[in-house]
mmCIF file with all atom_site columns, C-alpha atoms and ligand atoms in Angstrom:
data_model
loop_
_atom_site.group_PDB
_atom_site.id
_atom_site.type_symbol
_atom_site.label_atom_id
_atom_site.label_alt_id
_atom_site.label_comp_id
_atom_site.label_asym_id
_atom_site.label_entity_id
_atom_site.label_seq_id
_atom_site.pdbx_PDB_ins_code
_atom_site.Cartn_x
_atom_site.Cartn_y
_atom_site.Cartn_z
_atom_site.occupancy
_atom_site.B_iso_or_equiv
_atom_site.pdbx_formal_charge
_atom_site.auth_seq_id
_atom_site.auth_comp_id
_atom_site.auth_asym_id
_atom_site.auth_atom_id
_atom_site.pdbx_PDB_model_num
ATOM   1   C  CA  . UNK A 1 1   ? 81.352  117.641 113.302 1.00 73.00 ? 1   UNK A CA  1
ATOM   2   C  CA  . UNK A 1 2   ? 82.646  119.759 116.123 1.00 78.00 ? 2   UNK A CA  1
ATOM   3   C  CA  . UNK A 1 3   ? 80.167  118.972 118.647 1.00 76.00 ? 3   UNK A CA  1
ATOM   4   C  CA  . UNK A 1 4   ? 81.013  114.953 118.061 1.00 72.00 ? 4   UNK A CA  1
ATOM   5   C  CA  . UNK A 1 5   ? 84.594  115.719 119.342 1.00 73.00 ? 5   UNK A CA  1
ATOM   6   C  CA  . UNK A 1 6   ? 84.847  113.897 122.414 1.00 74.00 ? 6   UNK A CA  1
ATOM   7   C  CA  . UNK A 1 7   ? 87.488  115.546 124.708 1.00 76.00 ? 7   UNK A CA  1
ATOM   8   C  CA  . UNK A 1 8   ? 89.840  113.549 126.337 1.00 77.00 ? 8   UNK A CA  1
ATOM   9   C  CA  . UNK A 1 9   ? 88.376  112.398 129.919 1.00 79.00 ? 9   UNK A CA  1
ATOM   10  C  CA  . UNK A 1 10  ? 91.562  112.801 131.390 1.00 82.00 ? 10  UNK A CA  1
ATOM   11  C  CA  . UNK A 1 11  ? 92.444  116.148 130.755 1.00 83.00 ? 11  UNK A CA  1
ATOM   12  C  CA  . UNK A 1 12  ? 95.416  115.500 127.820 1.00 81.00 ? 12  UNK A CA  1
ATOM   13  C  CA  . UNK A 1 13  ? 96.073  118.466 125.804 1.00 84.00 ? 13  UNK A CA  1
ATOM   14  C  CA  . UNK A 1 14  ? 95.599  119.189 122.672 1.00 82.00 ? 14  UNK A CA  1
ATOM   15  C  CA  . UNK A 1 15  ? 97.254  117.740 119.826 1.00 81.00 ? 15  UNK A CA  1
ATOM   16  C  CA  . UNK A 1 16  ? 97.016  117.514 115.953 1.00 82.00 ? 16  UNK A CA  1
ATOM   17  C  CA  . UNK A 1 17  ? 96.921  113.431 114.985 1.00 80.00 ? 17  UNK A CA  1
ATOM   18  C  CA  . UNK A 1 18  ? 95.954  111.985 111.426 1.00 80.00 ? 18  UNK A CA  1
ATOM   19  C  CA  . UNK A 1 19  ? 94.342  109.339 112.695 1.00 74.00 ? 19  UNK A CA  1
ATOM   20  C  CA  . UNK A 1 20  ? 94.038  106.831 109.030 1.00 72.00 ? 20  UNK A CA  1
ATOM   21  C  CA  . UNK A 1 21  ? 97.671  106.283 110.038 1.00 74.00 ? 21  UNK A CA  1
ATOM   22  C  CA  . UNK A 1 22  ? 99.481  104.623 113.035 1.00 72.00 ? 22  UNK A CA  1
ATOM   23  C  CA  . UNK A 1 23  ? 102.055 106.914 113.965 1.00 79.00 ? 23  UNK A CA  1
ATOM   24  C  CA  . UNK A 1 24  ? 99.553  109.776 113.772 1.00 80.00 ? 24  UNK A CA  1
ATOM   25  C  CA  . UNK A 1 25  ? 101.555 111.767 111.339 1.00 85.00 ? 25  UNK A CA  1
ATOM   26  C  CA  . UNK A 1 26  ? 99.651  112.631 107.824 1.00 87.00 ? 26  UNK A CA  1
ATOM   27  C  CA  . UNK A 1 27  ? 100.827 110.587 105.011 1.00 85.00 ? 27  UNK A CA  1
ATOM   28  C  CA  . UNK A 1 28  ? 99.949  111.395 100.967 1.00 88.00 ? 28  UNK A CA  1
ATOM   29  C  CA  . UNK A 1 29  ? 99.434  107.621 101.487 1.00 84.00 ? 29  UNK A CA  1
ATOM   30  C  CA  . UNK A 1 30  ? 96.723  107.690 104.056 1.00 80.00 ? 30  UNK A CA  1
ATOM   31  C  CA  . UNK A 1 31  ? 95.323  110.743 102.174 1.00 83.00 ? 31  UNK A CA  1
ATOM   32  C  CA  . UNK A 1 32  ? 94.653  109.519 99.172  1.00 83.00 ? 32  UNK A CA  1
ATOM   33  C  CA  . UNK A 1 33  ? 93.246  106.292 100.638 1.00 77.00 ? 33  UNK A CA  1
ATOM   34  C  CA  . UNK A 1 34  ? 90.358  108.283 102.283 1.00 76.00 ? 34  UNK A CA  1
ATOM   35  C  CA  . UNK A 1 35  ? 89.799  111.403 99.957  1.00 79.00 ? 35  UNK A CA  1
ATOM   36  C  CA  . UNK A 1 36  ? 88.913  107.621 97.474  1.00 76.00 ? 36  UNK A CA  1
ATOM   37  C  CA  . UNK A 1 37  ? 87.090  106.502 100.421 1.00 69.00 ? 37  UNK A CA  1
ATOM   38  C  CA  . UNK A 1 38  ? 85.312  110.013 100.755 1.00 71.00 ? 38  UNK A CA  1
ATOM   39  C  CA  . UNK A 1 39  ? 84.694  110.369 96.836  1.00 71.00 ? 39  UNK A CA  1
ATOM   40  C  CA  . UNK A 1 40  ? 83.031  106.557 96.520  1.00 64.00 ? 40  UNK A CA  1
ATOM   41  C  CA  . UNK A 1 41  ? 81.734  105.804 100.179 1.00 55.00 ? 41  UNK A CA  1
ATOM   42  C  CA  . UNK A 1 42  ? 80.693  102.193 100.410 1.00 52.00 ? 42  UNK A CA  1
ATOM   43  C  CA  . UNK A 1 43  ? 77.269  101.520 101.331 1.00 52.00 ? 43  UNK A CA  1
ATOM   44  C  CA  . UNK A 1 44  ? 77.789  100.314 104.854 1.00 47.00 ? 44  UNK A CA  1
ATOM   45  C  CA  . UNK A 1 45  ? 74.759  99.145  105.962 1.00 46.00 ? 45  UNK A CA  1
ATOM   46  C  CA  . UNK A 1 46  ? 74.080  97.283  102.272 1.00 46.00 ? 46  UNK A CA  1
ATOM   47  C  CA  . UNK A 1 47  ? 76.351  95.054  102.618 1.00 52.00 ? 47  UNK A CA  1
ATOM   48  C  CA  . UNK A 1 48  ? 76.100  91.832  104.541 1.00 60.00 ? 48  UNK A CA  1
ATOM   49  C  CA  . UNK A 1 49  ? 78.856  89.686  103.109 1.00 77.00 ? 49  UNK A CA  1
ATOM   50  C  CA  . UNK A 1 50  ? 81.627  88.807  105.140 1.00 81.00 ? 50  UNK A CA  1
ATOM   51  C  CA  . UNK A 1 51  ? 84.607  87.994  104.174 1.00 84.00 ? 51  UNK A CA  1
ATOM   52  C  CA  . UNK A 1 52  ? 86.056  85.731  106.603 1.00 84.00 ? 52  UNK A CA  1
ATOM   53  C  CA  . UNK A 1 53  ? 89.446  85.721  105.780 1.00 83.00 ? 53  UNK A CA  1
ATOM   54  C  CA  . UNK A 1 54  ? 90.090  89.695  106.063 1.00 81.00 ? 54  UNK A CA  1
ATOM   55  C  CA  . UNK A 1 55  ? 87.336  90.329  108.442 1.00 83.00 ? 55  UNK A CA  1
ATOM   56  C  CA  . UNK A 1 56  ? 87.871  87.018  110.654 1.00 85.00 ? 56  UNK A CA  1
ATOM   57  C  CA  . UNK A 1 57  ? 90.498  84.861  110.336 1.00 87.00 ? 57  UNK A CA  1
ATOM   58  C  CA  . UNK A 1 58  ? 93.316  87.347  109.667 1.00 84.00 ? 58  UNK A CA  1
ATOM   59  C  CA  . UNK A 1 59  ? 92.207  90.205  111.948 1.00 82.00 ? 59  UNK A CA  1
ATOM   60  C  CA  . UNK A 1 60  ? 94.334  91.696  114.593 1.00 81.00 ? 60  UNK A CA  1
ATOM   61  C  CA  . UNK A 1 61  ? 92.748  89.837  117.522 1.00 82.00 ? 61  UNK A CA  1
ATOM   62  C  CA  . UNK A 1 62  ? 93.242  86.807  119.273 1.00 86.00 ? 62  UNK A CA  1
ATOM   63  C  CA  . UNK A 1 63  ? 92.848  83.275  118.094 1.00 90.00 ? 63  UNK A CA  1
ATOM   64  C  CA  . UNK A 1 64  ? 89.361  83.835  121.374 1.00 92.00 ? 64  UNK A CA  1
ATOM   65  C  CA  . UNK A 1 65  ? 88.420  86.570  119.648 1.00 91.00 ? 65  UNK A CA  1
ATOM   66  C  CA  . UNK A 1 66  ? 88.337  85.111  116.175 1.00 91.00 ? 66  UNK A CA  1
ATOM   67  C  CA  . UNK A 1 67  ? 86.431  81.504  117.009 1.00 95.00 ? 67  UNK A CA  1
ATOM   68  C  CA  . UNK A 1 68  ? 83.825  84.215  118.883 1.00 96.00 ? 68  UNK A CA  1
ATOM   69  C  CA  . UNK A 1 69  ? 83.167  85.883  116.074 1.00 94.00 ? 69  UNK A CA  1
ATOM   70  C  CA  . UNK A 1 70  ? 82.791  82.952  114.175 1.00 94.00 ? 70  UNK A CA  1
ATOM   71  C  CA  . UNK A 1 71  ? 80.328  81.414  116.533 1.00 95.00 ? 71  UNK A CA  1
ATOM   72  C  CA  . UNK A 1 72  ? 78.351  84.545  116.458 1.00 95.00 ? 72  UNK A CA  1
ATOM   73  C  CA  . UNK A 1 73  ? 78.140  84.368  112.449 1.00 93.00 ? 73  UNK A CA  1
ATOM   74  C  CA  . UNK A 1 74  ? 77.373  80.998  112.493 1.00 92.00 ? 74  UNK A CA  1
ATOM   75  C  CA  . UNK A 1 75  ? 74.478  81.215  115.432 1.00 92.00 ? 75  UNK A CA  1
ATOM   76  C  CA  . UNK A 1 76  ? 76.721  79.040  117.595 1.00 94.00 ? 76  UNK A CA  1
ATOM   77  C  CA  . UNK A 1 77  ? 76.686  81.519  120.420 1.00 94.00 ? 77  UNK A CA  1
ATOM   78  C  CA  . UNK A 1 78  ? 74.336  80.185  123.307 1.00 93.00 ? 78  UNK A CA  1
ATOM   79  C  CA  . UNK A 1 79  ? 72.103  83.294  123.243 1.00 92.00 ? 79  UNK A CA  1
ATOM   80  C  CA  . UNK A 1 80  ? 68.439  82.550  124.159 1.00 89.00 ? 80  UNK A CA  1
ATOM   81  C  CA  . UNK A 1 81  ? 67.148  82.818  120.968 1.00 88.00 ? 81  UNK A CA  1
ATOM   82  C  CA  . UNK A 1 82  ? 69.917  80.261  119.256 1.00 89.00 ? 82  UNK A CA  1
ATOM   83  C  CA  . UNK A 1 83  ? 68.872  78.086  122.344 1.00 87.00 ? 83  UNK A CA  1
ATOM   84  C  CA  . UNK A 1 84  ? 65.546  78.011  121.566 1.00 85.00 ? 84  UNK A CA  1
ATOM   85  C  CA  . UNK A 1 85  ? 65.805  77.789  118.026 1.00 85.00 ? 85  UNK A CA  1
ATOM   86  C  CA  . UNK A 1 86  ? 67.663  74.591  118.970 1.00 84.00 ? 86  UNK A CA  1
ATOM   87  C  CA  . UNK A 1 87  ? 64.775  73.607  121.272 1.00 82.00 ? 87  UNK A CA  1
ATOM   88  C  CA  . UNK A 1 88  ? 65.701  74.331  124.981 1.00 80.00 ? 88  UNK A CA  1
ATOM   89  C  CA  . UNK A 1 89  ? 62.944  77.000  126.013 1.00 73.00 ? 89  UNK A CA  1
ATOM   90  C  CA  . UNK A 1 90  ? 64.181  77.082  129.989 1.00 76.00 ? 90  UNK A CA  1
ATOM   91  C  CA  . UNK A 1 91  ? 64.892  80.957  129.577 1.00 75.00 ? 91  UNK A CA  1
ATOM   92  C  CA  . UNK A 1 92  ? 64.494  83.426  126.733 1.00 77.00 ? 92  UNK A CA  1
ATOM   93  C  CA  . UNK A 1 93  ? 64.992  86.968  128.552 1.00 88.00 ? 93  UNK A CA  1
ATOM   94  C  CA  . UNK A 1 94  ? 68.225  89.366  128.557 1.00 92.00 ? 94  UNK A CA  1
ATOM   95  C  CA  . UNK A 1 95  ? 69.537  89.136  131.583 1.00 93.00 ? 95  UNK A CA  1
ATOM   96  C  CA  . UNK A 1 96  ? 69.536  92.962  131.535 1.00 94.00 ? 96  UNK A CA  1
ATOM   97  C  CA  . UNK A 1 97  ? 65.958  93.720  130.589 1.00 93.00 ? 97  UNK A CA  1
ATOM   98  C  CA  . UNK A 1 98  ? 63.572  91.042  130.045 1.00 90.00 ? 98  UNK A CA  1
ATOM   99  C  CA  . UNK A 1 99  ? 63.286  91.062  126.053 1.00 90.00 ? 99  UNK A CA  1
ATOM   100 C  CA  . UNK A 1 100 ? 63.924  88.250  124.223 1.00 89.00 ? 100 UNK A CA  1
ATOM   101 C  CA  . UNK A 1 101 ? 67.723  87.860  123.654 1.00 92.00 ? 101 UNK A CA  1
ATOM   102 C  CA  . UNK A 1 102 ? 68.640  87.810  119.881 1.00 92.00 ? 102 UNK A CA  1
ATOM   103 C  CA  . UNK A 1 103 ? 72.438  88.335  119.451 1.00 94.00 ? 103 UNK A CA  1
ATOM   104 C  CA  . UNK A 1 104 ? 71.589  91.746  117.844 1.00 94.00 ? 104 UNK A CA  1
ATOM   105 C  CA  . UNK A 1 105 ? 69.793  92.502  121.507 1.00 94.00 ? 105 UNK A CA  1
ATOM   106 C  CA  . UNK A 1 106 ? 72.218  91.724  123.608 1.00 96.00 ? 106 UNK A CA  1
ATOM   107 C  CA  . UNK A 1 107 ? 75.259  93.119  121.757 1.00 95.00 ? 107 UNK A CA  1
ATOM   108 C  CA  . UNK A 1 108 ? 73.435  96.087  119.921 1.00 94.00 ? 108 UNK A CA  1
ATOM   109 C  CA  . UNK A 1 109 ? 69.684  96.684  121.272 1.00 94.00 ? 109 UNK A CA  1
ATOM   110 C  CA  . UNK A 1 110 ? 70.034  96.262  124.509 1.00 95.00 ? 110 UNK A CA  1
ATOM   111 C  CA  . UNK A 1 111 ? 70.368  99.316  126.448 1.00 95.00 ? 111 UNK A CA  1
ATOM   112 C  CA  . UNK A 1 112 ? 73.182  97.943  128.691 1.00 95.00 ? 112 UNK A CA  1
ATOM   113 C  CA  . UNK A 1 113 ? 74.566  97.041  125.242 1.00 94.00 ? 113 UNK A CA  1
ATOM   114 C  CA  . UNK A 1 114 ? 73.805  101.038 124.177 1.00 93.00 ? 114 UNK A CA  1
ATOM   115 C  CA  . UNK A 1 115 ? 75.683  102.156 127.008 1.00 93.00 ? 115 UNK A CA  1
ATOM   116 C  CA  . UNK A 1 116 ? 78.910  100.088 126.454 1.00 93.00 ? 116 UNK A CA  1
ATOM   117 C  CA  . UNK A 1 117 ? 79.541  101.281 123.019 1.00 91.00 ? 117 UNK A CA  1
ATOM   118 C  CA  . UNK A 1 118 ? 77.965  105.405 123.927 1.00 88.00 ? 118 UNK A CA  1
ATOM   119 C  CA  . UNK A 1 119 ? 81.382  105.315 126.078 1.00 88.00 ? 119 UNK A CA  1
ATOM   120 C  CA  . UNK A 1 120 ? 83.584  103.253 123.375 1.00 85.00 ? 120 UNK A CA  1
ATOM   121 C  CA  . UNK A 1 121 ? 86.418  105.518 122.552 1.00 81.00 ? 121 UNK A CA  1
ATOM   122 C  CA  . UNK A 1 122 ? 85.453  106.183 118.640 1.00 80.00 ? 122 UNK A CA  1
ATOM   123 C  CA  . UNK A 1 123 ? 85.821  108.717 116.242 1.00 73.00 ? 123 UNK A CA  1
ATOM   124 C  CA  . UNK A 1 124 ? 81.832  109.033 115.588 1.00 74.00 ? 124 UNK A CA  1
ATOM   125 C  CA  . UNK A 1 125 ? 78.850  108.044 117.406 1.00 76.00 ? 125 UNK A CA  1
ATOM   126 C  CA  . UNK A 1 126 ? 77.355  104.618 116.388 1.00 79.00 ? 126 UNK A CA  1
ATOM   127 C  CA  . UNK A 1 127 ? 73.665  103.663 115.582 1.00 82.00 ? 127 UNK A CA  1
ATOM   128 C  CA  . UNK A 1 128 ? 73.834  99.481  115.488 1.00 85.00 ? 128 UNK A CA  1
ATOM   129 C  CA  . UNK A 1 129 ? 69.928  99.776  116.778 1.00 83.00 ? 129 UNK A CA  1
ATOM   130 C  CA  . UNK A 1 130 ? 68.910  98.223  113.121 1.00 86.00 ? 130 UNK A CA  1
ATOM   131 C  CA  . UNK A 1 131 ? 71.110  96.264  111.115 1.00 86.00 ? 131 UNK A CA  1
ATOM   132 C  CA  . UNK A 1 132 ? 72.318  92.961  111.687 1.00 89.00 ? 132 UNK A CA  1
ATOM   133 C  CA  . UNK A 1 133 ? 75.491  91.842  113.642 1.00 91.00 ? 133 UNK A CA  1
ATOM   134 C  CA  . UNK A 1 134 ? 76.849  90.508  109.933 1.00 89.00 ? 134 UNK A CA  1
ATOM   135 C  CA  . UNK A 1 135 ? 76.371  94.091  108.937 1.00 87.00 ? 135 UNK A CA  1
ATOM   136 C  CA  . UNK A 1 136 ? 77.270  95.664  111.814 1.00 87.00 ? 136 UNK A CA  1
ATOM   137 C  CA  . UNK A 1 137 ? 81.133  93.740  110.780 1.00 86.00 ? 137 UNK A CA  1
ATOM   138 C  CA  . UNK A 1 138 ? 81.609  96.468  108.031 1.00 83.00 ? 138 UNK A CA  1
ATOM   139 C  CA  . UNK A 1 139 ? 80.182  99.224  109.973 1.00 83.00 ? 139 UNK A CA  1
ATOM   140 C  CA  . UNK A 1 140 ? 82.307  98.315  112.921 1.00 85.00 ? 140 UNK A CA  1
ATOM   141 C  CA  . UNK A 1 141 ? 85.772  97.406  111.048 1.00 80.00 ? 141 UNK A CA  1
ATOM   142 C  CA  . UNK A 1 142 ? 85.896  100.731 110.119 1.00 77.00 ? 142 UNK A CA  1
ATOM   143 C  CA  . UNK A 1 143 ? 85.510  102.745 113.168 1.00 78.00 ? 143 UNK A CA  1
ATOM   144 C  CA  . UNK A 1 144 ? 88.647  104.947 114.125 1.00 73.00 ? 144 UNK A CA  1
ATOM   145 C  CA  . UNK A 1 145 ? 89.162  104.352 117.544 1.00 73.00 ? 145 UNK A CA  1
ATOM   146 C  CA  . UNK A 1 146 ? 90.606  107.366 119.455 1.00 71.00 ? 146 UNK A CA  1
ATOM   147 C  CA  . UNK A 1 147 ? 93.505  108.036 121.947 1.00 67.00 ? 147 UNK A CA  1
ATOM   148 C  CA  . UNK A 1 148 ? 94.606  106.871 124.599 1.00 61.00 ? 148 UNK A CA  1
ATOM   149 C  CA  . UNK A 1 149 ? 93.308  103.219 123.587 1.00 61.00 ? 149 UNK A CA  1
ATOM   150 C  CA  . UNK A 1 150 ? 95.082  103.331 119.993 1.00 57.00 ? 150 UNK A CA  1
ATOM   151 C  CA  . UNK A 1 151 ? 95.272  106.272 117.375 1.00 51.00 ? 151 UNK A CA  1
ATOM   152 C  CA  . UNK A 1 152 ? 95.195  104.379 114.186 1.00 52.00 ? 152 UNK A CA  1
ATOM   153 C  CA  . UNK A 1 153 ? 91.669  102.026 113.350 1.00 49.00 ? 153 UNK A CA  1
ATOM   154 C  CA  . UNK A 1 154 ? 92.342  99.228  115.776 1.00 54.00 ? 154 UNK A CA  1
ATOM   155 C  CA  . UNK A 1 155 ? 89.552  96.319  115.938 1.00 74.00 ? 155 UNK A CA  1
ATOM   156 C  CA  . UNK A 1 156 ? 88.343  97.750  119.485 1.00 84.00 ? 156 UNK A CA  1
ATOM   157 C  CA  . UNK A 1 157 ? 84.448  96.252  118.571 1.00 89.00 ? 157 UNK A CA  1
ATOM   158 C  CA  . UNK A 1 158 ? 85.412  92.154  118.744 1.00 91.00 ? 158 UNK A CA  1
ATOM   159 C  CA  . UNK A 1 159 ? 86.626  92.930  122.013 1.00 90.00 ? 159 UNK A CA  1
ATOM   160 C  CA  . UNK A 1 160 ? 83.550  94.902  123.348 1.00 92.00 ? 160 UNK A CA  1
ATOM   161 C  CA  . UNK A 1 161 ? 81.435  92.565  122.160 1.00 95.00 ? 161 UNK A CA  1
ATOM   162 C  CA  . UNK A 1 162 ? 83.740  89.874  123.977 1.00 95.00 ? 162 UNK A CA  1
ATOM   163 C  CA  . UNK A 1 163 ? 83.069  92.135  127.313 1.00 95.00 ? 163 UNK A CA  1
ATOM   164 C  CA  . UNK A 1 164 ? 79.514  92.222  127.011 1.00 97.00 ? 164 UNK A CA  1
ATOM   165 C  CA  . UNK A 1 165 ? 79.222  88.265  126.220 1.00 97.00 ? 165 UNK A CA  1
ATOM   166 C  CA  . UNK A 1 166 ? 81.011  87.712  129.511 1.00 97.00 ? 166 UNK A CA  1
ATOM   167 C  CA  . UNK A 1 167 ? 79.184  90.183  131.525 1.00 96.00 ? 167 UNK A CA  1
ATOM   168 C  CA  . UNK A 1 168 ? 76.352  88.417  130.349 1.00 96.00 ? 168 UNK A CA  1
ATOM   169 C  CA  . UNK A 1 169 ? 77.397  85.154  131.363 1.00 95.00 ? 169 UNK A CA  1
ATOM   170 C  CA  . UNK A 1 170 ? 78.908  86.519  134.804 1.00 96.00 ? 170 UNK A CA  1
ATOM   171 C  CA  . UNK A 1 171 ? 75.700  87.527  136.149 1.00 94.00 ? 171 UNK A CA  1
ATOM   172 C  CA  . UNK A 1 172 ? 73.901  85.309  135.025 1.00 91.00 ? 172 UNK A CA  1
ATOM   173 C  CA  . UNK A 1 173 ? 76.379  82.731  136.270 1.00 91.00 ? 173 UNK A CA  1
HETATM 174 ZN ZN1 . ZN  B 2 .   ? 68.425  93.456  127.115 1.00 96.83 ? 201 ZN  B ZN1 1
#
């Protein structure tokens, strides 16, 4: 656990911050919240059901972020693979590597993808190399993202995946 404490890069000092709540101070409120979540841990990587209302629709993000998410779920992003499931085969490689370009390659697989979360601010490292994106939504809603970005869990991940669609799309473009 020690060795996955990533120092700041800027050189803060030291502090003490309970990150489960916004203000960083501990709260029996917080605490009881995650000694349940630590007693009954949910089965991340199980479960593949979204619900779009908490997960989607009422999330913390933009009104962009939220139709991008959908049209991820949905298949309506024009990744190769959706394109050529809808029958245009003019190009079917990642614009970073060559492999065929699922929307689990370019926004997990991918090693450009890899890279761009390794240097996410979170409170763990994540491994989104095998489950779907629809799975990766509970893995991902969950993350505590870390200082200076935002202390408390703060949907960072719809708006990394938003950076990597339109890095995508820039070079190509
Ligand atoms: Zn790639």
């Amino acid at each position: 656990m020690i060795m996955s404490i990533r120092p700041s890069q800027r050189g803060a000092q030291d502090a003490y911050i309970w990150l489960p709540s916004k203000s960083g101070e501990y709260t029996a409120k917080t605490g009881y919240h995650i000694s349940r979540a630590l007693k009954d841990p949910p089965a991340e990587t199980q479960q593949t059901s979204i619900n779009w209302n908490a997960d989607i629709w009422l999330g913390h993000f933009s009104l962009k972020i939220k139709l991008f998410l959908w049209k991820i779920l949905q298949k309506a992003l024009p990744t190769c693979e959706n394109l050529l499931n809808r029958g245009h085969f003019d190009n079917t490689c990642c614009i970073h590597c060559g492999e065929l370009e699922t929307t689990e390659h370019l926004f997990f697989r991918c090693k450009f993808a890899q890279k761009v979360w390794s240097l996410a601010p979170f409170g763990k490292n994540l491994d989104l190399s095998s489950i779907s994106f629809e799975a990766s939504i509970n893995v991902l809603k969950r993350l505590v993202c870390l200082p200076p970005i935002r202390i408390s869990s703060g949907p960072l991940f719809p708006w990394i995946c938003w950076t990597i669609w339109t890095a995508r799309n820039y070079r190509i473009f």
